[in-house]
């Protein structure tokens, strides 16, 4: 009888250990990917119109209302300067932002969604036409005719025919001097994640002659992370170097360390 009780107790302990291990494995399984659906209204824009950019963010079919960051980056074709506007949560996983488009021309908009350890970004072209009876002012970007297929490339260096890599630079919050900190960059090319690239972070303060380099590691498709330690407070330049096949690209970002 005593032997039977010991055997049953041993089997119970083994069963509990197995269940605990299974639960632990389930607890550490990565979540399902965050999905983003982009829309804009109105779809046909006339100069002076206010456009509403919108994304619906979901995970496993359920709305995501706790995204860390949602914003829209837009620019006119051929211009190096980009404008970024933050989005606000409307509920049910929907985030929106509005922008008045005063000039006709060809434009692009990128949505950036950071939620639950995922980052999503996608570029969409759109056109703003003239009001009836208006003529474009001097230097205005020509509005493409219906059926035309204008170039949608936006080179990191702004040069025509350059390899076009799109960057989203995400340094950690509250960076402290002499403390290892994470730098993250998301890379896209032809509206797809640029994976399996060789990426380095080069950084220096002000006009310092000494530059430091840190290799980045790809932690997700098109996402590269590196640990950097800034030796002193000040205004830094972080240059992201990207190489893959015939792609040899780089872009500078400013970072202030206090």
Coordinates of N, CA and C in Angstrom, one line a residue:
X1 N 0.8 -1.2 0.0 CA 0.0 0.0 0.0 C 0.9 1.3 0.0
X2 N 1.9 1.2 0.9 CA 2.8 2.4 1.0 C 3.5 2.6 -0.3
X3 N 4.0 1.5 -1.0 CA 4.7 1.5 -2.2 C 3.8 2.1 -3.3
X4 N 2.5 1.7 -3.3 CA 1.5 2.2 -4.3 C 1.3 3.7 -4.1
X5 N 1.2 4.2 -2.9 CA 1.1 5.6 -2.6 C 2.3 6.4 -3.1
X6 N 3.5 5.9 -2.9 CA 4.7 6.6 -3.3 C 4.7 6.6 -4.9
X7 N 4.3 5.5 -5.5 CA 4.3 5.5 -7.0 C 3.3 6.5 -7.5
X8 N 2.1 6.6 -6.9 CA 1.1 7.5 -7.4 C 1.5 9.0 -7.2
X9 N 2.2 9.2 -6.0 CA 2.7 10.6 -5.7 C 3.8 11.0 -6.7
X10 N 4.6 10.0 -7.1 CA 5.7 10.3 -8.1 C 5.1 10.6 -9.4
X11 N 4.1 9.9 -9.8 CA 3.4 10.1 -11.1 C 2.7 11.5 -11.1
X12 N 2.1 11.9 -10.0 CA 1.5 13.2 -9.9 C 2.5 14.3 -10.0
X13 N 3.6 14.2 -9.3 CA 4.7 15.2 -9.4 C 5.2 15.3 -10.8
X14 N 5.4 14.2 -11.5 CA 5.9 14.2 -12.9 C 4.9 14.9 -13.8
X15 N 3.6 14.6 -13.6 CA 2.5 15.2 -14.4 C 2.5 16.7 -14.1
X16 N 2.6 17.2 -12.9 CA 2.6 18.6 -12.6 C 3.8 19.3 -13.2
X17 N 4.9 18.7 -13.1 CA 6.1 19.3 -13.7 C 6.0 19.4 -15.2
X18 N 5.4 18.4 -15.9 CA 5.2 18.5 -17.3 C 4.2 19.6 -17.7
X19 N 3.1 19.7 -16.9 CA 2.2 20.8 -17.2 C 2.8 22.2 -17.0
X20 N 3.6 22.3 -15.9 CA 4.3 23.6 -15.7 C 5.2 23.9 -16.8
X21 N 6.0 23.0 -17.3 CA 6.9 23.2 -18.4 C 6.1 23.6 -19.6
X22 N 5.0 23.0 -19.9 CA 4.2 23.3 -21.1 C 3.6 24.7 -21.0
X23 N 3.1 25.0 -19.8 CA 2.6 26.4 -19.6 C 3.7 27.4 -19.7
X24 N 4.9 27.1 -19.2 CA 6.0 28.1 -19.3 C 6.4 28.3 -20.8
X25 N 6.4 27.2 -21.6 CA 6.7 27.3 -23.0 C 5.7 28.2 -23.7
X26 N 4.4 28.0 -23.3 CA 3.3 28.7 -24.0 C 3.5 30.2 -23.6
X27 N 3.9 30.5 -22.3 CA 4.0 31.8 -21.9 C 5.0 32.6 -22.6
X28 N 6.1 31.9 -23.1 CA 7.2 32.6 -23.7 C 7.1 32.6 -25.2
X29 N 6.0 32.0 -25.8 CA 5.9 32.0 -27.2 C 5.6 33.4 -27.7
X30 N 6.2 33.8 -28.8 CA 6.0 35.1 -29.3 C 4.6 35.3 -29.8
X31 N 4.0 36.5 -29.7 CA 2.7 36.8 -30.1 C 2.5 36.7 -31.6
X32 N 1.3 36.7 -32.0 CA 1.0 36.7 -33.5 C 1.4 38.1 -34.0
X33 N 1.7 38.1 -35.3 CA 2.1 39.4 -35.9 C 1.0 40.5 -35.8
X34 N 1.4 41.7 -35.6 CA 0.4 42.8 -35.6 C 0.2 43.2 -37.1
X35 N -1.1 43.3 -37.5 CA -1.5 43.6 -38.8 C -2.1 45.0 -38.9
X36 N -1.8 45.7 -40.0 CA -2.2 47.1 -40.2 C -2.9 47.2 -41.5
X37 N -4.1 47.8 -41.5 CA -4.8 48.1 -42.8 C -4.9 49.7 -42.9
X38 N -4.4 50.2 -44.0 CA -4.4 51.7 -44.2 C -5.5 52.1 -45.1
X39 N -6.1 53.3 -44.8 CA -7.0 53.9 -45.7 C -6.8 55.4 -45.6
X40 N -7.3 56.1 -46.6 CA -7.3 57.6 -46.6 C -8.6 58.1 -47.2
X41 N -9.1 59.2 -46.7 CA -10.4 59.8 -47.2 C -10.2 61.3 -47.2
X42 N -10.6 61.9 -48.3 CA -11.1 61.3 -49.5 C -10.0 60.7 -50.3
X43 N -10.4 59.8 -51.2 CA -9.3 59.1 -52.0 C -8.9 60.0 -53.2
X44 N -9.8 60.9 -53.6 CA -9.4 61.9 -54.7 C -9.4 63.2 -54.1
X45 N -8.1 63.8 -54.0 CA -7.9 65.0 -53.3 C -7.7 66.2 -54.3
X46 N -8.3 67.4 -53.9 CA -8.1 68.6 -54.6 C -7.4 69.6 -53.6
X47 N -6.5 70.4 -54.2 CA -5.7 71.3 -53.3 C -6.7 72.1 -52.4
X48 N -6.3 72.2 -51.1 CA -7.1 72.8 -50.1 C -7.9 71.8 -49.3
X49 N -8.0 70.5 -49.8 CA -8.7 69.5 -49.1 C -8.0 69.1 -47.8
X50 N -8.7 68.6 -46.8 CA -8.1 68.0 -45.6 C -8.3 66.5 -45.8
X51 N -7.2 65.8 -45.7 CA -7.2 64.3 -45.9 C -7.1 63.7 -44.5
X52 N -7.8 62.6 -44.3 CA -7.7 61.8 -43.0 C -7.0 60.5 -43.3
X53 N -5.8 60.4 -42.8 CA -5.0 59.1 -42.8 C -5.5 58.2 -41.7
X54 N -5.7 57.0 -42.0 CA -6.3 56.1 -41.0 C -5.6 54.7 -41.1
X55 N -5.4 54.1 -39.9 CA -4.9 52.7 -39.9 C -5.8 51.9 -38.9
X56 N -6.1 50.7 -39.2 CA -6.7 49.8 -38.2 C -5.7 48.7 -37.8
X57 N -5.4 48.7 -36.6 CA -4.3 47.8 -36.1 C -5.0 46.6 -35.3
X58 N -4.6 45.4 -35.7 CA -5.2 44.2 -35.1 C -4.1 43.2 -34.8
X59 N -4.4 42.3 -33.9 CA -3.5 41.1 -33.6 C -4.4 39.9 -33.3
X60 N -4.2 38.8 -34.1 CA -5.1 37.7 -34.0 C -6.6 38.1 -34.2
X61 N -6.8 39.0 -35.1 CA -8.1 39.5 -35.4 C -8.8 40.4 -34.4
X62 N -8.1 40.7 -33.3 CA -8.6 41.6 -32.3 C -8.0 43.0 -32.4
X63 N -8.7 44.0 -32.1 CA -8.2 45.4 -32.2 C -7.1 45.6 -31.2
X64 N -6.1 46.4 -31.6 CA -5.0 46.8 -30.7 C -5.2 48.3 -30.4
X65 N -5.5 48.5 -29.1 CA -5.7 49.9 -28.7 C -4.6 50.4 -27.8
X66 N -3.5 49.6 -27.7 CA -2.4 50.0 -26.8 C -1.1 50.1 -27.6
X67 N -1.2 50.6 -28.9 CA 0.0 50.7 -29.7 C 0.9 51.8 -29.0
X68 N 2.2 51.5 -29.0 CA 3.2 52.4 -28.4 C 3.3 53.7 -29.2
X69 N 3.3 53.6 -30.5 CA 3.4 54.8 -31.4 C 2.7 54.5 -32.7
X70 N 1.9 55.5 -33.2 CA 1.4 55.5 -34.5 C 1.5 56.9 -35.1
X71 N 2.1 56.9 -36.3 CA 2.3 58.3 -36.9 C 2.3 58.1 -38.4
X72 N 2.1 59.2 -39.1 CA 2.1 59.2 -40.5 C 3.2 60.2 -41.0
X73 N 4.0 59.7 -41.9 CA 5.1 60.5 -42.5 C 4.7 60.8 -44.0
X74 N 4.7 62.1 -44.4 CA 4.3 62.4 -45.8 C 5.2 63.4 -46.4
X75 N 5.3 63.4 -47.7 CA 6.2 64.3 -48.4 C 5.8 64.4 -49.9
X76 N 6.2 65.5 -50.5 CA 5.9 65.7 -51.9 C 7.0 65.1 -52.7
X77 N 6.6 64.4 -53.8 CA 7.6 63.7 -54.7 C 8.7 64.7 -55.1
X78 N 9.9 64.2 -54.8 CA 11.1 65.0 -55.2 C 11.6 65.9 -54.1
X79 N 10.9 66.0 -53.0 CA 11.4 66.8 -51.9 C 12.0 66.0 -50.8
X80 N 13.2 66.5 -50.3 CA 13.9 65.7 -49.3 C 13.2 65.8 -47.9
X81 N 12.6 67.0 -47.6 CA 12.0 67.2 -46.3 C 10.7 66.4 -46.2
X82 N 10.6 65.7 -45.1 CA 9.4 65.0 -44.8 C 8.7 65.6 -43.6
X83 N 7.3 65.5 -43.6 CA 6.6 66.0 -42.4 C 6.0 64.7 -41.7
X84 N 6.0 64.8 -40.4 CA 5.5 63.6 -39.6 C 4.4 64.1 -38.7
X85 N 3.2 63.5 -38.7 CA 2.1 63.9 -37.8 C 1.7 62.6 -36.9
X86 N 1.5 62.8 -35.6 CA 1.1 61.7 -34.8 C -0.4 61.4 -35.0
X87 N -0.7 60.1 -34.8 CA -2.1 59.7 -34.9 C -2.7 59.6 -33.5
X88 N -4.0 59.7 -33.4 CA -4.7 59.5 -32.2 C -5.7 58.3 -32.3
X89 N -5.8 57.6 -31.2 CA -6.7 56.5 -31.1 C -8.2 56.9 -31.1
X90 N -8.9 56.3 -32.1 CA -10.4 56.6 -32.1 C -11.2 55.5 -31.5
X91 N -10.5 54.3 -31.2 CA -11.2 53.2 -30.6 C -11.2 52.0 -31.6
X92 N -11.4 50.8 -31.1 CA -11.5 49.6 -31.9 C -10.3 49.4 -32.8
X93 N -9.1 49.8 -32.3 CA -7.9 49.6 -33.1 C -7.7 50.6 -34.2
X94 N -8.5 51.7 -34.3 CA -8.4 52.6 -35.4 C -7.7 53.9 -34.9
X95 N -6.6 54.3 -35.6 CA -5.9 55.5 -35.3 C -5.9 56.4 -36.5
X96 N -6.1 57.7 -36.3 CA -6.2 58.6 -37.4 C -5.4 59.9 -37.2
X97 N -5.2 60.6 -38.3 CA -4.5 61.9 -38.3 C -5.0 62.7 -39.5
X98 N -5.1 64.0 -39.4 CA -5.5 64.8 -40.5 C -4.5 65.8 -41.0
X99 N -4.5 66.1 -42.3 CA -3.5 67.0 -42.9 C -4.2 67.7 -44.0
X100 N -4.1 69.0 -44.1 CA -4.6 69.8 -45.2 C -3.5 69.9 -46.3
X101 N -3.9 69.6 -47.5 CA -3.0 69.5 -48.6 C -3.2 70.8 -49.5
X102 N -2.3 71.7 -49.4 CA -2.5 73.0 -50.0 C -2.0 73.1 -51.5
X103 N -1.1 72.2 -51.8 CA -0.5 72.3 -53.1 C -0.8 71.0 -54.0
X104 N -1.1 71.2 -55.2 CA -1.3 70.1 -56.1 C 0.1 69.4 -56.4
X105 N 0.0 68.1 -56.7 CA 1.3 67.4 -57.0 C 1.1 65.9 -56.6
X106 N 2.3 65.2 -56.8 CA 2.3 63.8 -56.4 C 3.0 63.7 -55.0
X107 N 2.4 62.9 -54.2 CA 2.8 62.7 -52.8 C 2.9 61.3 -52.4
X108 N 3.6 61.1 -51.2 CA 3.7 59.7 -50.6 C 3.4 59.9 -49.2
X109 N 2.8 58.8 -48.6 CA 2.6 58.8 -47.1 C 3.1 57.4 -46.6
X110 N 3.8 57.4 -45.5 CA 4.2 56.2 -44.8 C 3.4 56.2 -43.5
X111 N 2.9 55.0 -43.2 CA 2.4 54.9 -41.8 C 3.5 54.1 -41.0
X112 N 3.6 54.5 -39.8 CA 4.6 53.8 -38.8 C 3.8 53.4 -37.6
X113 N 3.7 52.1 -37.4 CA 3.0 51.5 -36.2 C 3.9 50.7 -35.4
X114 N 4.1 51.1 -34.2 CA 4.9 50.3 -33.2 C 4.0 49.8 -32.1
X115 N 3.8 48.5 -32.1 CA 2.9 47.9 -31.1 C 3.3 46.5 -30.8
X116 N 3.3 46.2 -29.5 CA 3.5 44.8 -29.0 C 4.8 44.2 -29.6
X117 N 5.9 44.9 -29.6 CA 7.2 44.4 -30.1 C 7.2 44.2 -31.6
X118 N 6.3 44.8 -32.3 CA 6.3 44.8 -33.8 C 6.3 46.2 -34.3
X119 N 6.9 46.3 -35.5 CA 6.9 47.6 -36.2 C 6.4 47.4 -37.6
X120 N 5.4 48.1 -38.0 CA 4.9 48.0 -39.4 C 5.0 49.4 -40.0
X121 N 5.4 49.4 -41.3 CA 5.5 50.6 -42.1 C 5.2 50.2 -43.5
X122 N 4.5 51.1 -44.2 CA 4.2 50.9 -45.6 C 4.0 52.2 -46.3
X123 N 4.5 52.3 -47.5 CA 4.4 53.6 -48.3 C 3.3 53.5 -49.3
X124 N 2.5 54.6 -49.4 CA 1.4 54.7 -50.4 C 1.5 56.0 -51.1
X125 N 1.4 55.9 -52.5 CA 1.4 57.2 -53.3 C 0.0 57.8 -53.4
X126 N -0.1 59.1 -53.5 CA -1.4 59.7 -53.7 C -1.2 61.0 -54.5
X127 N -2.2 61.5 -55.1 CA -2.2 62.7 -55.9 C -3.1 63.8 -55.4
X128 N -2.7 65.0 -55.5 CA -3.5 66.2 -55.2 C -3.6 67.0 -56.5
X129 N -4.9 67.2 -56.9 CA -5.1 67.9 -58.2 C -5.4 69.3 -58.0
X130 N -5.4 70.1 -59.0 CA -5.7 71.6 -59.0 C -7.2 71.7 -58.8
X131 N -7.6 72.8 -58.1 CA -9.0 73.2 -58.1 C -9.4 73.6 -59.5
X132 N -10.7 73.4 -59.8 CA -11.2 73.7 -61.2 C -10.9 75.2 -61.5
X133 N -10.3 75.4 -62.7 CA -10.0 76.7 -63.1 C -8.6 77.3 -62.6
X134 N -7.9 76.5 -61.7 CA -6.6 77.0 -61.2 C -5.5 76.5 -62.1
X135 N -4.5 77.2 -62.2 CA -3.3 76.8 -62.9 C -2.1 76.6 -61.9
X136 N -1.2 75.7 -62.1 CA -0.1 75.5 -61.2 C 0.8 76.7 -61.1
X137 N 1.2 77.0 -59.9 CA 2.2 78.1 -59.8 C 3.5 77.8 -60.2
X138 N 4.5 78.7 -60.4 CA 5.8 78.4 -60.8 C 6.5 77.5 -59.8
X139 N 7.2 76.5 -60.4 CA 7.9 75.5 -59.6 C 7.1 74.4 -59.0
X140 N 5.8 74.4 -59.3 CA 4.9 73.4 -58.7 C 5.2 72.0 -59.4
X141 N 5.1 71.0 -58.6 CA 5.3 69.6 -59.1 C 4.2 69.3 -60.1
X142 N 4.5 68.8 -61.3 CA 3.4 68.5 -62.2 C 2.5 67.4 -61.7
X143 N 1.2 67.5 -61.9 CA 0.3 66.5 -61.5 C 0.2 65.5 -62.7
X144 N 0.4 64.2 -62.4 CA 0.4 63.2 -63.5 C -1.0 63.1 -64.1
X145 N -1.0 62.8 -65.4 CA -2.2 62.6 -66.1 C -2.8 61.2 -65.7
X146 N -4.1 61.0 -65.9 CA -4.7 59.8 -65.6 C -4.0 58.7 -66.4
X147 N -3.7 57.6 -65.7 CA -3.1 56.4 -66.3 C -1.6 56.5 -66.4
X148 N -1.0 57.7 -66.0 CA 0.4 57.8 -66.0 C 1.0 57.0 -64.8
X149 N 2.2 56.7 -64.9 CA 2.9 55.9 -63.9 C 4.1 56.6 -63.4
X150 N 4.0 57.6 -62.5 CA 5.1 58.4 -62.1 C 6.1 57.6 -61.2
X151 N 7.3 58.0 -61.2 CA 8.3 57.3 -60.3 C 7.9 57.6 -58.8
X152 N 7.9 56.5 -58.0 CA 7.6 56.6 -56.6 C 8.8 56.4 -55.7
X153 N 10.0 56.5 -56.3 CA 11.2 56.3 -55.5 C 11.5 57.5 -54.7
X154 N 12.0 57.2 -53.5 CA 12.4 58.3 -52.6 C 13.8 57.9 -52.1
X155 N 14.9 58.3 -52.7 CA 16.2 57.9 -52.3 C 16.6 58.5 -51.0
X156 N 17.4 57.8 -50.2 CA 17.8 58.3 -48.9 C 18.7 59.5 -49.1
X157 N 19.4 59.6 -50.2 CA 20.3 60.7 -50.5 C 19.7 61.7 -51.3
X158 N 18.5 61.4 -51.8 CA 17.8 62.4 -52.7 C 18.3 62.5 -54.1
X159 N 19.1 61.6 -54.5 CA 19.7 61.6 -55.9 C 18.8 60.7 -56.8
X160 N 18.5 61.2 -58.0 CA 17.8 60.4 -58.9 C 18.6 59.2 -59.3
X161 N 17.9 58.1 -59.5 CA 18.5 56.8 -59.9 C 19.3 56.2 -58.7
X162 N 19.3 56.7 -57.5 CA 20.1 56.2 -56.4 C 19.3 54.9 -55.9
X163 N 20.1 54.0 -55.3 CA 19.4 52.9 -54.6 C 18.4 53.5 -53.6
X164 N 17.2 53.1 -53.6 CA 16.2 53.8 -52.8 C 15.9 52.9 -51.5
X165 N 16.5 53.3 -50.4 CA 16.2 52.6 -49.1 C 15.5 53.6 -48.3
X166 N 14.4 53.2 -47.7 CA 13.6 54.0 -46.7 C 14.0 53.6 -45.3
X167 N 14.2 54.6 -44.5 CA 14.7 54.3 -43.1 C 13.6 54.8 -42.1
X168 N 13.5 54.0 -41.0 CA 12.8 54.5 -39.8 C 13.6 54.3 -38.6
X169 N 14.2 55.3 -38.1 CA 15.2 55.3 -37.0 C 14.5 55.4 -35.7
X170 N 14.7 54.4 -34.8 CA 14.0 54.4 -33.5 C 15.0 54.2 -32.3
X171 N 15.6 55.3 -31.9 CA 16.5 55.2 -30.7 C 15.6 54.9 -29.4
X172 N 16.3 54.4 -28.4 CA 15.6 54.1 -27.2 C 15.2 55.4 -26.5
X173 N 14.2 55.4 -25.6 CA 13.8 56.6 -24.9 C 14.8 56.8 -23.7
X174 N 14.9 58.1 -23.3 CA 15.6 58.4 -22.1 C 17.1 57.9 -22.1
X175 N 17.8 58.2 -23.2 CA 19.2 57.7 -23.3 C 20.0 58.4 -22.3
X176 N 20.9 57.7 -21.6 CA 21.8 58.3 -20.6 C 23.2 58.1 -21.0
X177 N 24.0 59.1 -20.6 CA 25.4 59.1 -20.9 C 26.1 57.8 -20.3
X178 N 27.1 57.3 -21.0 CA 27.9 56.1 -20.6 C 27.1 54.9 -20.2
X179 N 25.9 54.8 -20.7 CA 25.0 53.6 -20.5 C 24.6 53.0 -21.8
X180 N 24.9 51.6 -21.9 CA 24.5 51.0 -23.1 C 23.0 51.2 -23.5
X181 N 22.8 51.6 -24.7 CA 21.4 51.9 -25.1 C 21.1 51.3 -26.5
X182 N 19.9 51.0 -26.7 CA 19.5 50.3 -28.0 C 19.2 51.3 -29.1
X183 N 19.7 51.1 -30.3 CA 19.3 51.9 -31.4 C 18.7 50.9 -32.4
X184 N 17.6 51.2 -33.0 CA 16.9 50.4 -33.9 C 16.6 51.1 -35.2
X185 N 16.8 50.5 -36.3 CA 16.4 51.0 -37.6 C 15.6 50.0 -38.4
X186 N 14.5 50.4 -39.0 CA 13.7 49.6 -39.9 C 14.0 50.0 -41.3
X187 N 14.3 49.1 -42.2 CA 14.7 49.4 -43.5 C 13.7 48.8 -44.5
X188 N 13.3 49.6 -45.5 CA 12.4 49.1 -46.6 C 13.0 49.5 -47.9
X189 N 12.7 48.6 -48.9 CA 13.1 48.9 -50.3 C 12.0 48.4 -51.2
X190 N 11.6 49.2 -52.1 CA 10.5 48.8 -53.0 C 9.3 48.4 -52.2
X191 N 9.0 49.1 -51.1 CA 7.9 48.8 -50.2 C 7.9 47.4 -49.6
X192 N 9.1 46.8 -49.4 CA 9.3 45.6 -48.8 C 10.4 45.7 -47.8
X193 N 10.3 44.8 -46.7 CA 11.3 44.8 -45.7 C 12.7 44.5 -46.4
X194 N 13.7 45.2 -46.1 CA 15.0 45.0 -46.6 C 15.8 44.1 -45.6
X195 N 15.7 42.8 -45.8 CA 16.3 41.8 -44.9 C 17.7 41.4 -45.3
X196 N 18.4 40.7 -44.4 CA 19.7 40.1 -44.7 C 20.7 41.1 -45.2
X197 N 20.6 42.3 -44.7 CA 21.6 43.4 -45.1 C 22.7 43.5 -44.0
X198 N 23.8 44.1 -44.4 CA 24.8 44.4 -43.4 C 24.6 45.8 -43.0
X199 N 24.4 46.0 -41.7 CA 24.0 47.4 -41.2 C 25.0 47.7 -40.0
X200 N 25.4 49.0 -40.1 CA 26.3 49.5 -39.0 C 25.8 50.9 -38.6
X201 N 26.0 51.2 -37.3 CA 25.7 52.5 -36.8 C 27.1 53.2 -36.6
X202 N 27.2 54.4 -37.2 CA 28.4 55.2 -37.0 C 27.9 56.5 -36.3
X203 N 28.7 56.8 -35.2 CA 28.2 58.0 -34.4 C 29.3 58.8 -33.9
X204 N 29.1 60.2 -33.8 CA 30.1 61.1 -33.3 C 29.4 62.3 -32.8
X205 N 30.1 63.0 -31.9 CA 29.5 64.2 -31.3 C 30.0 65.5 -32.0
X206 N 29.1 66.4 -32.3 CA 29.4 67.7 -32.9 C 30.4 67.6 -34.0
X207 N 31.6 68.2 -33.8 CA 32.6 68.2 -34.9 C 33.8 67.3 -34.5
X208 N 33.5 66.4 -33.6 CA 34.6 65.5 -33.2 C 35.2 64.7 -34.4
X209 N 36.5 64.6 -34.4 CA 37.1 63.8 -35.5 C 37.0 62.3 -35.3
X210 N 36.8 61.9 -34.0 CA 36.8 60.5 -33.7 C 35.3 60.0 -33.9
X211 N 35.2 59.0 -34.8 CA 33.9 58.3 -35.0 C 33.9 56.9 -34.5
X212 N 32.8 56.5 -33.9 CA 32.7 55.1 -33.4 C 31.7 54.3 -34.3
X213 N 32.0 53.0 -34.4 CA 31.1 52.1 -35.2 C 30.6 51.0 -34.4
X214 N 29.4 50.6 -34.6 CA 28.7 49.5 -33.9 C 28.0 48.6 -35.0
X215 N 28.2 47.3 -35.0 CA 27.5 46.5 -35.9 C 26.1 46.2 -35.4
X216 N 25.1 46.2 -36.3 CA 23.7 46.0 -36.0 C 23.4 44.5 -36.3
X217 N 22.4 44.0 -35.5 CA 22.0 42.6 -35.7 C 20.5 42.6 -36.2
X218 N 20.2 41.8 -37.2 CA 18.8 41.8 -37.7 C 18.0 40.9 -36.7
X219 N 17.0 41.6 -36.0 CA 16.2 40.9 -35.0 C 14.8 40.5 -35.6
X220 N 14.4 41.1 -36.7 CA 13.2 40.7 -37.4 C 13.4 41.2 -38.9
X221 N 12.6 40.7 -39.8 CA 12.8 41.0 -41.2 C 12.8 42.6 -41.4
X222 N 14.0 43.1 -41.8 CA 14.1 44.5 -42.0 C 14.3 45.3 -40.8
X223 N 14.4 44.7 -39.6 CA 14.7 45.4 -38.4 C 16.1 45.1 -37.8
X224 N 16.9 46.2 -37.5 CA 18.2 46.0 -37.1 C 18.5 46.7 -35.8
X225 N 19.1 46.0 -34.8 CA 19.3 46.6 -33.5 C 20.8 46.6 -33.2
X226 N 21.3 47.6 -32.5 CA 22.6 47.7 -32.1 C 22.7 48.4 -30.7
X227 N 23.6 48.0 -29.9 CA 23.8 48.6 -28.6 C 25.0 49.6 -28.7
X228 N 24.7 50.9 -28.3 CA 25.6 52.0 -28.4 C 25.8 52.6 -27.1
X229 N 27.0 53.1 -26.8 CA 27.2 53.8 -25.5 C 27.8 55.2 -25.8
X230 N 27.0 56.2 -25.5 CA 27.5 57.6 -25.8 C 28.3 58.1 -24.6
X231 N 29.6 58.5 -24.9 CA 30.5 58.8 -23.8 C 30.2 60.1 -23.1
X232 N 29.5 61.1 -23.7 CA 29.3 62.4 -23.1 C 28.0 63.0 -23.6
X233 N 27.5 63.9 -22.9 CA 26.3 64.6 -23.3 C 26.6 65.5 -24.5
X234 N 25.6 65.8 -25.3 CA 25.8 66.7 -26.5 C 25.0 66.2 -27.6
X235 N 25.1 66.9 -28.8 CA 24.4 66.7 -30.0 C 25.2 65.7 -30.9
X236 N 24.6 64.6 -31.2 CA 25.3 63.6 -32.0 C 24.7 63.4 -33.3
X237 N 25.5 62.9 -34.3 CA 25.1 62.4 -35.5 C 25.2 60.9 -35.6
X238 N 24.1 60.2 -35.9 CA 24.2 58.8 -36.1 C 24.0 58.5 -37.6
X239 N 25.0 57.9 -38.2 CA 24.9 57.6 -39.6 C 24.6 56.1 -39.7
X240 N 23.5 55.7 -40.4 CA 23.2 54.3 -40.6 C 23.8 53.9 -42.0
X241 N 24.6 52.9 -41.9 CA 25.2 52.3 -43.2 C 24.5 51.0 -43.5
X242 N 24.2 50.9 -44.8 CA 23.4 49.7 -45.3 C 24.1 49.1 -46.5
X243 N 24.4 47.8 -46.5 CA 25.0 47.2 -47.6 C 24.3 45.9 -47.9
X244 N 23.9 45.7 -49.1 CA 23.3 44.4 -49.5 C 23.4 44.3 -51.1
X245 N 24.2 43.4 -51.6 CA 24.4 43.3 -53.0 C 24.9 44.6 -53.6
X246 N 24.2 45.1 -54.5 CA 24.6 46.4 -55.1 C 24.2 47.6 -54.3
X247 N 23.5 47.4 -53.2 CA 23.0 48.5 -52.4 C 24.2 48.9 -51.4
X248 N 24.6 50.2 -51.5 CA 25.5 50.8 -50.6 C 25.0 52.1 -50.2
X249 N 24.3 52.2 -49.1 CA 23.5 53.4 -48.8 C 23.8 53.8 -47.4
X250 N 23.5 55.1 -47.1 CA 23.6 55.6 -45.7 C 22.7 56.8 -45.5
X251 N 22.4 57.1 -44.3 CA 21.6 58.2 -44.0 C 21.9 58.7 -42.6
X252 N 21.9 60.0 -42.4 CA 22.3 60.7 -41.1 C 21.0 61.0 -40.3
X253 N 21.1 60.8 -39.0 CA 20.1 61.2 -38.1 C 20.7 62.0 -36.9
X254 N 20.0 62.9 -36.4 CA 20.4 63.7 -35.2 C 19.9 63.2 -33.9
X255 N 20.7 63.2 -32.9 CA 20.3 62.7 -31.6 C 20.9 63.5 -30.5
X256 N 20.2 64.0 -29.6 CA 20.6 64.8 -28.5 C 20.7 64.0 -27.2
X257 N 21.9 63.9 -26.6 CA 22.1 63.2 -25.4 C 22.3 64.2 -24.2
X258 N 21.5 64.1 -23.2 CA 21.6 65.0 -22.0 C 22.1 64.3 -20.8

